Amino acid sequence: KQEVTQIPAALSVPEGENLVLNCSFTDSAIYNLQWFRQDPGKGLTSLLLIQSSQREQTSGRLNASLDKSSGRSTLYIAASQPGDSATYLCAVGGSNYKLTFGKGTLLTVNP
Amino acid sequence: DTEVTQTPKHLVMGMTNKKSLKCEQHMGHRAMYWYKQKAKKPPELMFVYSYEKLSINESVPSRFSPECPNSSLLNLHLHALQPEDSALYLCASSHYRTVTSTDTQYFGPGTRLTVL
């Protein structure tokens, strides 16, 4: 059974800092890995999807990497802003379209 | 347009009521999903539809009954729910995986359900 762990559970940083969120998974037989953002009481916003054959994806200030063999992914956020404050969820996609989520990292960026 | 819409936004129902949640997308996606999310927990998959057919049921109690009437619509019929079923119900959709498409899942804003 796939298990996804996210570290840290919560992170508070001053505005402008670069930061890294970590995600690890137990079964390397994945199809893809997706990073989401969730604001309180809202739905999920897809940030980046990395196919299992890819090593990284970039979108604006976000960069996600994937090391399938070691079961790890990182989400790098450059020059953080208060508007980046949210919960960030990592989800691993299996061959049956099922996403297994980590518990998330609650990010607070202080002005 | 990468929007998934869900109605209603909020729903309060008694344990004897029958209600339905609705989800709609117009992105041409042929895979649609229902998730349940409790407070401060990650989403948990309930059902997956592919090409309007139920392909995954994650052992969900029969008081939740999904329906996919066409490629754009997904319903979740609710009957005889329990207070512990109170949660945020999220709908998502994606392309059916092919060589030329990704299966990024796009989520709706959710329906906040309270069962009294």
JSON list of C-alpha atoms in Angstrom, two decimals:
[
{"chain": "A", "resi": 1, "resn": "LYS", "atom": "CA", "xyz": [0.00, 0.00, 0.00]},
{"chain": "A", "resi": 2, "resn": "GLN", "atom": "CA", "xyz": [1.40, 3.38, -1.03]},
{"chain": "A", "resi": 3, "resn": "GLU", "atom": "CA", "xyz": [2.17, 5.77, 1.82]},
{"chain": "A", "resi": 4, "resn": "VAL", "atom": "CA", "xyz": [3.09, 9.41, 1.31]},
{"chain": "A", "resi": 5, "resn": "THR", "atom": "CA", "xyz": [4.85, 11.51, 3.95]},
{"chain": "A", "resi": 6, "resn": "GLN", "atom": "CA", "xyz": [5.39, 15.25, 3.89]},
{"chain": "A", "resi": 7, "resn": "ILE", "atom": "CA", "xyz": [7.96, 17.07, 5.97]},
{"chain": "A", "resi": 8, "resn": "PRO", "atom": "CA", "xyz": [7.72, 19.50, 7.65]},
{"chain": "A", "resi": 9, "resn": "ALA", "atom": "CA", "xyz": [4.10, 19.49, 8.77]},
{"chain": "A", "resi": 10, "resn": "ALA", "atom": "CA", "xyz": [4.25, 23.27, 9.20]},
{"chain": "A", "resi": 11, "resn": "LEU", "atom": "CA", "xyz": [6.69, 25.95, 8.14]},
{"chain": "A", "resi": 12, "resn": "SER", "atom": "CA", "xyz": [6.81, 29.66, 8.89]},
{"chain": "A", "resi": 13, "resn": "VAL", "atom": "CA", "xyz": [9.21, 31.91, 6.97]},
{"chain": "A", "resi": 14, "resn": "PRO", "atom": "CA", "xyz": [9.74, 35.64, 6.41]},
{"chain": "A", "resi": 15, "resn": "GLU", "atom": "CA", "xyz": [8.77, 37.09, 3.05]},
{"chain": "A", "resi": 16, "resn": "GLY", "atom": "CA", "xyz": [11.43, 36.77, 0.37]},
{"chain": "A", "resi": 17, "resn": "GLU", "atom": "CA", "xyz": [12.95, 33.51, 1.56]},
{"chain": "A", "resi": 18, "resn": "ASN", "atom": "CA", "xyz": [13.50, 30.55, -0.70]},
{"chain": "A", "resi": 19, "resn": "LEU", "atom": "CA", "xyz": [12.09, 27.34, 0.74]},
{"chain": "A", "resi": 20, "resn": "VAL", "atom": "CA", "xyz": [11.83, 23.62, 0.12]},
{"chain": "A", "resi": 21, "resn": "LEU", "atom": "CA", "xyz": [8.96, 21.29, 0.90]},
{"chain": "A", "resi": 22, "resn": "ASN", "atom": "CA", "xyz": [9.63, 17.56, 1.02]},
{"chain": "A", "resi": 23, "resn": "CYS", "atom": "CA", "xyz": [7.57, 14.57, 0.01]},
{"chain": "A", "resi": 24, "resn": "SER", "atom": "CA", "xyz": [8.48, 10.89, 0.24]},
{"chain": "A", "resi": 25, "resn": "PHE", "atom": "CA", "xyz": [6.62, 7.79, -0.90]},
{"chain": "A", "resi": 26, "resn": "THR", "atom": "CA", "xyz": [7.07, 4.11, -0.15]},
{"chain": "A", "resi": 27, "resn": "ASP", "atom": "CA", "xyz": [6.28, 2.45, -3.50]},
{"chain": "A", "resi": 28, "resn": "SER", "atom": "CA", "xyz": [8.40, 3.67, -6.40]},
{"chain": "A", "resi": 29, "resn": "ALA", "atom": "CA", "xyz": [6.04, 2.13, -8.99]},
{"chain": "A", "resi": 30, "resn": "ILE", "atom": "CA", "xyz": [4.27, 5.41, -9.57]},
{"chain": "A", "resi": 31, "resn": "TYR", "atom": "CA", "xyz": [2.78, 6.91, -12.69]},
{"chain": "A", "resi": 32, "resn": "ASN", "atom": "CA", "xyz": [3.22, 10.54, -11.74]},
{"chain": "A", "resi": 33, "resn": "LEU", "atom": "CA", "xyz": [3.43, 12.94, -8.82]},
{"chain": "A", "resi": 34, "resn": "GLN", "atom": "CA", "xyz": [1.34, 16.06, -8.43]},
{"chain": "A", "resi": 35, "resn": "TRP", "atom": "CA", "xyz": [1.75, 19.06, -6.12]},
{"chain": "A", "resi": 36, "resn": "PHE", "atom": "CA", "xyz": [-1.36, 20.96, -5.03]},
{"chain": "A", "resi": 37, "resn": "ARG", "atom": "CA", "xyz": [-2.09, 24.06, -3.04]},
{"chain": "A", "resi": 38, "resn": "GLN", "atom": "CA", "xyz": [-5.16, 24.33, -0.79]},
{"chain": "A", "resi": 39, "resn": "ASP", "atom": "CA", "xyz": [-6.40, 27.50, 0.87]},
{"chain": "A", "resi": 40, "resn": "PRO", "atom": "CA", "xyz": [-8.51, 27.07, 4.05]},
{"chain": "A", "resi": 41, "resn": "GLY", "atom": "CA", "xyz": [-11.95, 25.62, 3.29]},
{"chain": "A", "resi": 42, "resn": "LYS", "atom": "CA", "xyz": [-11.30, 25.66, -0.46]},
{"chain": "A", "resi": 43, "resn": "GLY", "atom": "CA", "xyz": [-10.66, 23.14, -3.18]},
{"chain": "A", "resi": 44, "resn": "LEU", "atom": "CA", "xyz": [-7.25, 22.09, -4.46]},
{"chain": "A", "resi": 45, "resn": "THR", "atom": "CA", "xyz": [-5.29, 24.00, -7.07]},
{"chain": "A", "resi": 46, "resn": "SER", "atom": "CA", "xyz": [-2.91, 21.95, -9.17]},
{"chain": "A", "resi": 47, "resn": "LEU", "atom": "CA", "xyz": [0.58, 23.47, -9.18]},
{"chain": "A", "resi": 48, "resn": "LEU", "atom": "CA", "xyz": [2.79, 20.99, -11.00]},
{"chain": "A", "resi": 49, "resn": "LEU", "atom": "CA", "xyz": [2.60, 17.44, -12.30]},
{"chain": "A", "resi": 50, "resn": "ILE", "atom": "CA", "xyz": [5.72, 15.37, -12.90]},
{"chain": "A", "resi": 51, "resn": "GLN", "atom": "CA", "xyz": [5.44, 12.22, -14.98]},
{"chain": "A", "resi": 52, "resn": "SER", "atom": "CA", "xyz": [7.40, 9.23, -13.71]},
{"chain": "A", "resi": 53, "resn": "SER", "atom": "CA", "xyz": [9.83, 9.57, -16.61]},
{"chain": "A", "resi": 54, "resn": "GLN", "atom": "CA", "xyz": [10.61, 13.20, -15.78]},
{"chain": "A", "resi": 55, "resn": "ARG", "atom": "CA", "xyz": [13.05, 14.63, -13.24]},
{"chain": "A", "resi": 56, "resn": "GLU", "atom": "CA", "xyz": [11.59, 18.08, -12.71]},
{"chain": "A", "resi": 57, "resn": "GLN", "atom": "CA", "xyz": [8.98, 20.62, -13.70]},
{"chain": "A", "resi": 58, "resn": "THR", "atom": "CA", "xyz": [9.00, 24.39, -13.38]},
{"chain": "A", "resi": 59, "resn": "SER", "atom": "CA", "xyz": [6.24, 26.98, -13.29]},
{"chain": "A", "resi": 60, "resn": "GLY", "atom": "CA", "xyz": [7.15, 30.55, -12.43]},
{"chain": "A", "resi": 61, "resn": "ARG", "atom": "CA", "xyz": [8.70, 30.63, -8.94]},
{"chain": "A", "resi": 62, "resn": "LEU", "atom": "CA", "xyz": [7.95, 26.94, -8.40]},
{"chain": "A", "resi": 63, "resn": "ASN", "atom": "CA", "xyz": [10.21, 24.03, -9.20]},
{"chain": "A", "resi": 64, "resn": "ALA", "atom": "CA", "xyz": [9.37, 20.41, -8.40]},
{"chain": "A", "resi": 65, "resn": "SER", "atom": "CA", "xyz": [11.81, 17.55, -8.65]},
{"chain": "A", "resi": 66, "resn": "LEU", "atom": "CA", "xyz": [11.27, 13.82, -8.62]},
{"chain": "A", "resi": 67, "resn": "ASP", "atom": "CA", "xyz": [13.67, 11.02, -7.72]},
{"chain": "A", "resi": 68, "resn": "LYS", "atom": "CA", "xyz": [11.56, 7.93, -8.25]},
{"chain": "A", "resi": 69, "resn": "SER", "atom": "CA", "xyz": [14.24, 5.45, -7.26]},
{"chain": "A", "resi": 70, "resn": "SER", "atom": "CA", "xyz": [14.66, 6.98, -3.81]},
{"chain": "A", "resi": 71, "resn": "GLY", "atom": "CA", "xyz": [10.96, 7.75, -3.43]},
{"chain": "A", "resi": 72, "resn": "ARG", "atom": "CA", "xyz": [11.36, 11.51, -3.01]},
{"chain": "A", "resi": 73, "resn": "SER", "atom": "CA", "xyz": [10.07, 14.76, -4.42]},
{"chain": "A", "resi": 74, "resn": "THR", "atom": "CA", "xyz": [10.76, 18.34, -3.46]},
{"chain": "A", "resi": 75, "resn": "LEU", "atom": "CA", "xyz": [8.86, 21.54, -4.15]},
{"chain": "A", "resi": 76, "resn": "TYR", "atom": "CA", "xyz": [11.08, 24.60, -4.26]},
{"chain": "A", "resi": 77, "resn": "ILE", "atom": "CA", "xyz": [9.45, 28.02, -3.87]},
{"chain": "A", "resi": 78, "resn": "ALA", "atom": "CA", "xyz": [11.63, 30.99, -4.73]},
{"chain": "A", "resi": 79, "resn": "ALA", "atom": "CA", "xyz": [11.25, 34.46, -3.23]},
{"chain": "A", "resi": 80, "resn": "SER", "atom": "CA", "xyz": [8.24, 33.54, -1.10]},
{"chain": "A", "resi": 81, "resn": "GLN", "atom": "CA", "xyz": [5.34, 35.98, -0.74]},
{"chain": "A", "resi": 82, "resn": "PRO", "atom": "CA", "xyz": [2.52, 36.26, 1.83]},
{"chain": "A", "resi": 83, "resn": "GLY", "atom": "CA", "xyz": [0.11, 35.12, -0.89]},
{"chain": "A", "resi": 84, "resn": "ASP", "atom": "CA", "xyz": [1.95, 31.78, -0.96]},
{"chain": "A", "resi": 85, "resn": "SER", "atom": "CA", "xyz": [0.57, 30.99, 2.51]},
{"chain": "A", "resi": 86, "resn": "ALA", "atom": "CA", "xyz": [-1.52, 27.82, 2.18]},
{"chain": "A", "resi": 87, "resn": "THR", "atom": "CA", "xyz": [-1.35, 24.06, 2.69]},
{"chain": "A", "resi": 88, "resn": "TYR", "atom": "CA", "xyz": [0.75, 22.28, 0.09]},
{"chain": "A", "resi": 89, "resn": "LEU", "atom": "CA", "xyz": [-0.19, 18.70, -0.71]},
{"chain": "A", "resi": 90, "resn": "CYS", "atom": "CA", "xyz": [1.86, 16.10, -2.50]},
{"chain": "A", "resi": 91, "resn": "ALA", "atom": "CA", "xyz": [-0.06, 13.32, -4.27]},
{"chain": "A", "resi": 92, "resn": "VAL", "atom": "CA", "xyz": [1.30, 10.21, -5.94]},
{"chain": "A", "resi": 93, "resn": "GLY", "atom": "CA", "xyz": [-0.56, 8.84, -8.94]},
{"chain": "A", "resi": 94, "resn": "GLY", "atom": "CA", "xyz": [-0.89, 5.11, -9.49]},
{"chain": "A", "resi": 95, "resn": "SER", "atom": "CA", "xyz": [-1.70, 3.16, -12.65]},
{"chain": "A", "resi": 96, "resn": "ASN", "atom": "CA", "xyz": [-5.38, 3.02, -11.68]},
{"chain": "A", "resi": 97, "resn": "TYR", "atom": "CA", "xyz": [-5.76, 6.83, -11.62]},
{"chain": "A", "resi": 98, "resn": "LYS", "atom": "CA", "xyz": [-5.84, 6.77, -7.85]},
{"chain": "A", "resi": 99, "resn": "LEU", "atom": "CA", "xyz": [-4.06, 9.67, -6.12]},
{"chain": "A", "resi": 100, "resn": "THR", "atom": "CA", "xyz": [-2.55, 8.99, -2.70]},
{"chain": "A", "resi": 101, "resn": "PHE", "atom": "CA", "xyz": [-2.07, 12.19, -0.76]},
{"chain": "A", "resi": 102, "resn": "GLY", "atom": "CA", "xyz": [0.35, 13.19, 1.95]},
{"chain": "A", "resi": 103, "resn": "LYS", "atom": "CA", "xyz": [-0.97, 15.07, 4.97]},
{"chain": "A", "resi": 104, "resn": "GLY", "atom": "CA", "xyz": [0.37, 18.35, 3.67]},
{"chain": "A", "resi": 105, "resn": "THR", "atom": "CA", "xyz": [2.68, 21.14, 4.78]},
{"chain": "A", "resi": 106, "resn": "LEU", "atom": "CA", "xyz": [1.07, 24.27, 6.21]},
{"chain": "A", "resi": 107, "resn": "LEU", "atom": "CA", "xyz": [3.13, 27.20, 4.94]},
{"chain": "A", "resi": 108, "resn": "THR", "atom": "CA", "xyz": [2.94, 30.67, 6.48]},
{"chain": "A", "resi": 109, "resn": "VAL", "atom": "CA", "xyz": [4.88, 33.49, 4.83]},
{"chain": "A", "resi": 110, "resn": "ASN", "atom": "CA", "xyz": [5.13, 36.49, 7.13]},
{"chain": "A", "resi": 111, "resn": "PRO", "atom": "CA", "xyz": [5.29, 40.05, 5.70]},
{"chain": "B", "resi": 1, "resn": "ASP", "atom": "CA", "xyz": [-11.06, 26.86, -19.28]},
{"chain": "B", "resi": 2, "resn": "THR", "atom": "CA", "xyz": [-9.75, 24.64, -16.45]},
{"chain": "B", "resi": 3, "resn": "GLU", "atom": "CA", "xyz": [-12.78, 24.99, -14.20]},
{"chain": "B", "resi": 4, "resn": "VAL", "atom": "CA", "xyz": [-14.67, 22.35, -12.31]},
{"chain": "B", "resi": 5, "resn": "THR", "atom": "CA", "xyz": [-17.87, 23.64, -10.74]},
{"chain": "B", "resi": 6, "resn": "GLN", "atom": "CA", "xyz": [-19.72, 22.14, -7.80]},
{"chain": "B", "resi": 7, "resn": "THR", "atom": "CA", "xyz": [-23.14, 22.86, -6.36]},
{"chain": "B", "resi": 8, "resn": "PRO", "atom": "CA", "xyz": [-24.23, 23.56, -3.74]},
{"chain": "B", "resi": 9, "resn": "LYS", "atom": "CA", "xyz": [-21.35, 25.25, -1.90]},
{"chain": "B", "resi": 10, "resn": "HIS", "atom": "CA", "xyz": [-22.86, 24.40, 1.47]},
{"chain": "B", "resi": 11, "resn": "LEU", "atom": "CA", "xyz": [-25.44, 21.77, 2.44]},
{"chain": "B", "resi": 12, "resn": "VAL", "atom": "CA", "xyz": [-27.02, 21.00, 5.79]},
{"chain": "B", "resi": 13, "resn": "MET", "atom": "CA", "xyz": [-29.14, 17.87, 5.98]},
{"chain": "B", "resi": 14, "resn": "GLY", "atom": "CA", "xyz": [-30.77, 15.62, 8.54]},
{"chain": "B", "resi": 15, "resn": "MET", "atom": "CA", "xyz": [-30.07, 11.93, 8.79]},
{"chain": "B", "resi": 16, "resn": "THR", "atom": "CA", "xyz": [-33.35, 11.04, 7.06]},
{"chain": "B", "resi": 17, "resn": "ASN", "atom": "CA", "xyz": [-32.97, 13.45, 4.15]},
{"chain": "B", "resi": 18, "resn": "LYS", "atom": "CA", "xyz": [-32.09, 12.64, 0.53]},
{"chain": "B", "resi": 19, "resn": "LYS", "atom": "CA", "xyz": [-29.91, 15.17, -1.26]},
{"chain": "B", "resi": 20, "resn": "SER", "atom": "CA", "xyz": [-27.55, 15.29, -4.22]},
{"chain": "B", "resi": 21, "resn": "LEU", "atom": "CA", "xyz": [-24.22, 16.96, -4.93]},
{"chain": "B", "resi": 22, "resn": "LYS", "atom": "CA", "xyz": [-23.47, 18.04, -8.46]},
{"chain": "B", "resi": 23, "resn": "CYS", "atom": "CA", "xyz": [-20.22, 18.49, -10.35]},
{"chain": "B", "resi": 24, "resn": "GLU", "atom": "CA", "xyz": [-19.68, 19.77, -13.89]},
{"chain": "B", "resi": 25, "resn": "GLN", "atom": "CA", "xyz": [-16.68, 20.22, -16.19]},
{"chain": "B", "resi": 26, "resn": "HIS", "atom": "CA", "xyz": [-16.38, 21.27, -19.81]},
{"chain": "B", "resi": 27, "resn": "MET", "atom": "CA", "xyz": [-12.74, 20.42, -20.44]},
{"chain": "B", "resi": 28, "resn": "GLY", "atom": "CA", "xyz": [-13.49, 17.23, -22.36]},
{"chain": "B", "resi": 29, "resn": "HIS", "atom": "CA", "xyz": [-12.17, 15.12, -19.49]},
{"chain": "B", "resi": 30, "resn": "ARG", "atom": "CA", "xyz": [-13.34, 11.49, -19.50]},
{"chain": "B", "resi": 31, "resn": "ALA", "atom": "CA", "xyz": [-12.23, 10.66, -15.93]},
{"chain": "B", "resi": 32, "resn": "MET", "atom": "CA", "xyz": [-14.10, 12.13, -12.97]},
{"chain": "B", "resi": 33, "resn": "TYR", "atom": "CA", "xyz": [-13.61, 11.62, -9.26]},
{"chain": "B", "resi": 34, "resn": "TRP", "atom": "CA", "xyz": [-15.29, 12.11, -5.89]},
{"chain": "B", "resi": 35, "resn": "TYR", "atom": "CA", "xyz": [-13.14, 12.74, -2.81]},
{"chain": "B", "resi": 36, "resn": "LYS", "atom": "CA", "xyz": [-14.03, 13.25, 0.84]},
{"chain": "B", "resi": 37, "resn": "GLN", "atom": "CA", "xyz": [-11.93, 15.54, 3.00]},
{"chain": "B", "resi": 38, "resn": "LYS", "atom": "CA", "xyz": [-12.26, 15.84, 6.77]},
{"chain": "B", "resi": 39, "resn": "ALA", "atom": "CA", "xyz": [-10.86, 18.87, 8.59]},
{"chain": "B", "resi": 40, "resn": "LYS", "atom": "CA", "xyz": [-7.05, 19.02, 8.65]},
{"chain": "B", "resi": 41, "resn": "LYS", "atom": "CA", "xyz": [-6.80, 15.73, 6.72]},
{"chain": "B", "resi": 42, "resn": "PRO", "atom": "CA", "xyz": [-5.86, 15.04, 3.09]},
{"chain": "B", "resi": 43, "resn": "PRO", "atom": "CA", "xyz": [-8.55, 14.15, 0.55]},
{"chain": "B", "resi": 44, "resn": "GLU", "atom": "CA", "xyz": [-9.59, 10.49, 0.41]},
{"chain": "B", "resi": 45, "resn": "LEU", "atom": "CA", "xyz": [-10.72, 8.97, -2.87]},
{"chain": "B", "resi": 46, "resn": "MET", "atom": "CA", "xyz": [-14.30, 7.67, -2.93]},
{"chain": "B", "resi": 47, "resn": "PHE", "atom": "CA", "xyz": [-15.14, 6.92, -6.59]},
{"chain": "B", "resi": 48, "resn": "VAL", "atom": "CA", "xyz": [-13.59, 7.10, -10.05]},
{"chain": "B", "resi": 49, "resn": "TYR", "atom": "CA", "xyz": [-15.57, 7.22, -13.28]},
{"chain": "B", "resi": 50, "resn": "SER", "atom": "CA", "xyz": [-13.92, 6.68, -16.64]},
{"chain": "B", "resi": 51, "resn": "TYR", "atom": "CA", "xyz": [-15.93, 7.13, -19.82]},
{"chain": "B", "resi": 52, "resn": "GLU", "atom": "CA", "xyz": [-19.08, 7.41, -17.70]},
{"chain": "B", "resi": 53, "resn": "LYS", "atom": "CA", "xyz": [-18.54, 4.00, -16.12]},
{"chain": "B", "resi": 54, "resn": "LEU", "atom": "CA", "xyz": [-17.70, 3.41, -12.48]},
{"chain": "B", "resi": 55, "resn": "SER", "atom": "CA", "xyz": [-14.15, 2.07, -12.38]},
{"chain": "B", "resi": 56, "resn": "ILE", "atom": "CA", "xyz": [-13.18, 2.45, -8.73]},
{"chain": "B", "resi": 57, "resn": "ASN", "atom": "CA", "xyz": [-15.30, 2.30, -5.58]},
{"chain": "B", "resi": 58, "resn": "GLU", "atom": "CA", "xyz": [-13.09, 2.61, -2.51]},
{"chain": "B", "resi": 59, "resn": "SER", "atom": "CA", "xyz": [-15.45, 0.52, -0.35]},
{"chain": "B", "resi": 60, "resn": "VAL", "atom": "CA", "xyz": [-17.73, 3.49, 0.21]},
{"chain": "B", "resi": 61, "resn": "PRO", "atom": "CA", "xyz": [-20.95, 2.83, 2.20]},
{"chain": "B", "resi": 62, "resn": "SER", "atom": "CA", "xyz": [-24.07, 2.46, 0.06]},
{"chain": "B", "resi": 63, "resn": "ARG", "atom": "CA", "xyz": [-25.61, 5.59, 1.58]},
{"chain": "B", "resi": 64, "resn": "PHE", "atom": "CA", "xyz": [-23.37, 7.37, -0.99]},
{"chain": "B", "resi": 65, "resn": "SER", "atom": "CA", "xyz": [-24.50, 6.65, -4.55]},
{"chain": "B", "resi": 66, "resn": "PRO", "atom": "CA", "xyz": [-22.55, 8.13, -7.47]},
{"chain": "B", "resi": 67, "resn": "GLU", "atom": "CA", "xyz": [-23.95, 8.74, -10.93]},
{"chain": "B", "resi": 68, "resn": "CYS", "atom": "CA", "xyz": [-22.37, 9.94, -14.16]},
{"chain": "B", "resi": 69, "resn": "PRO", "atom": "CA", "xyz": [-25.24, 10.83, -16.54]},
{"chain": "B", "resi": 70, "resn": "ASN", "atom": "CA", "xyz": [-22.94, 12.16, -19.26]},
{"chain": "B", "resi": 71, "resn": "SER", "atom": "CA", "xyz": [-19.31, 13.05, -19.91]},
{"chain": "B", "resi": 72, "resn": "SER", "atom": "CA", "xyz": [-19.64, 16.49, -18.29]},
{"chain": "B", "resi": 73, "resn": "LEU", "atom": "CA", "xyz": [-21.68, 15.74, -15.19]},
{"chain": "B", "resi": 74, "resn": "LEU", "atom": "CA", "xyz": [-21.07, 13.80, -12.02]},
{"chain": "B", "resi": 75, "resn": "ASN", "atom": "CA", "xyz": [-23.57, 13.46, -9.19]},
{"chain": "B", "resi": 76, "resn": "LEU", "atom": "CA", "xyz": [-23.32, 12.10, -5.68]},
{"chain": "B", "resi": 77, "resn": "HIS", "atom": "CA", "xyz": [-26.65, 11.04, -4.18]},
{"chain": "B", "resi": 78, "resn": "LEU", "atom": "CA", "xyz": [-26.84, 11.07, -0.41]},
{"chain": "B", "resi": 79, "resn": "HIS", "atom": "CA", "xyz": [-29.32, 9.17, 1.75]},
{"chain": "B", "resi": 80, "resn": "ALA", "atom": "CA", "xyz": [-29.49, 8.29, 5.44]},
{"chain": "B", "resi": 81, "resn": "LEU", "atom": "CA", "xyz": [-26.14, 9.90, 6.22]},
{"chain": "B", "resi": 82, "resn": "GLN", "atom": "CA", "xyz": [-24.53, 9.95, 9.63]},
{"chain": "B", "resi": 83, "resn": "PRO", "atom": "CA", "xyz": [-23.06, 12.97, 11.45]},
{"chain": "B", "resi": 84, "resn": "GLU", "atom": "CA", "xyz": [-19.56, 11.54, 10.86]},
{"chain": "B", "resi": 85, "resn": "ASP", "atom": "CA", "xyz": [-20.16, 11.96, 7.12]},
{"chain": "B", "resi": 86, "resn": "SER", "atom": "CA", "xyz": [-19.88, 15.72, 7.59]},
{"chain": "B", "resi": 87, "resn": "ALA", "atom": "CA", "xyz": [-16.93, 16.83, 5.47]},
{"chain": "B", "resi": 88, "resn": "LEU", "atom": "CA", "xyz": [-15.83, 18.75, 2.38]},
{"chain": "B", "resi": 89, "resn": "TYR", "atom": "CA", "xyz": [-16.74, 16.75, -0.73]},
{"chain": "B", "resi": 90, "resn": "LEU", "atom": "CA", "xyz": [-14.47, 17.45, -3.67]},
{"chain": "B", "resi": 91, "resn": "CYS", "atom": "CA", "xyz": [-15.01, 16.61, -7.30]},
{"chain": "B", "resi": 92, "resn": "ALA", "atom": "CA", "xyz": [-12.12, 16.37, -9.75]},
{"chain": "B", "resi": 93, "resn": "SER", "atom": "CA", "xyz": [-11.63, 15.57, -13.41]},
{"chain": "B", "resi": 94, "resn": "SER", "atom": "CA", "xyz": [-8.76, 14.67, -15.70]},
{"chain": "B", "resi": 95, "resn": "HIS", "atom": "CA", "xyz": [-8.01, 13.46, -19.18]},
{"chain": "B", "resi": 96, "resn": "TYR", "atom": "CA", "xyz": [-8.02, 9.74, -19.61]},
{"chain": "B", "resi": 97, "resn": "ARG", "atom": "CA", "xyz": [-4.32, 8.97, -19.79]},
{"chain": "B", "resi": 98, "resn": "THR", "atom": "CA", "xyz": [-2.84, 8.75, -23.30]},
{"chain": "B", "resi": 99, "resn": "VAL", "atom": "CA", "xyz": [0.60, 9.26, -24.78]},
{"chain": "B", "resi": 100, "resn": "THR", "atom": "CA", "xyz": [-0.23, 12.85, -25.71]},
{"chain": "B", "resi": 101, "resn": "SER", "atom": "CA", "xyz": [-2.17, 13.97, -22.65]},
{"chain": "B", "resi": 102, "resn": "THR", "atom": "CA", "xyz": [-1.42, 14.31, -19.01]},
{"chain": "B", "resi": 103, "resn": "ASP", "atom": "CA", "xyz": [-3.79, 13.27, -16.24]},
{"chain": "B", "resi": 104, "resn": "THR", "atom": "CA", "xyz": [-3.44, 16.36, -14.11]},
{"chain": "B", "resi": 105, "resn": "GLN", "atom": "CA", "xyz": [-6.46, 16.30, -11.83]},
{"chain": "B", "resi": 106, "resn": "TYR", "atom": "CA", "xyz": [-8.42, 19.54, -11.64]},
{"chain": "B", "resi": 107, "resn": "PHE", "atom": "CA", "xyz": [-10.47, 20.03, -8.51]},
{"chain": "B", "resi": 108, "resn": "GLY", "atom": "CA", "xyz": [-13.66, 21.92, -7.89]},
{"chain": "B", "resi": 109, "resn": "PRO", "atom": "CA", "xyz": [-14.15, 24.20, -4.85]},
{"chain": "B", "resi": 110, "resn": "GLY", "atom": "CA", "xyz": [-16.05, 21.52, -2.96]},
{"chain": "B", "resi": 111, "resn": "THR", "atom": "CA", "xyz": [-19.36, 21.20, -1.16]},
{"chain": "B", "resi": 112, "resn": "ARG", "atom": "CA", "xyz": [-19.24, 21.66, 2.62]},
{"chain": "B", "resi": 113, "resn": "LEU", "atom": "CA", "xyz": [-21.68, 19.07, 3.98]},
{"chain": "B", "resi": 114, "resn": "THR", "atom": "CA", "xyz": [-23.04, 19.11, 7.52]},
{"chain": "B", "resi": 115, "resn": "VAL", "atom": "CA", "xyz": [-25.19, 16.20, 8.72]},
{"chain": "B", "resi": 116, "resn": "LEU", "atom": "CA", "xyz": [-27.28, 16.92, 11.79]}
]
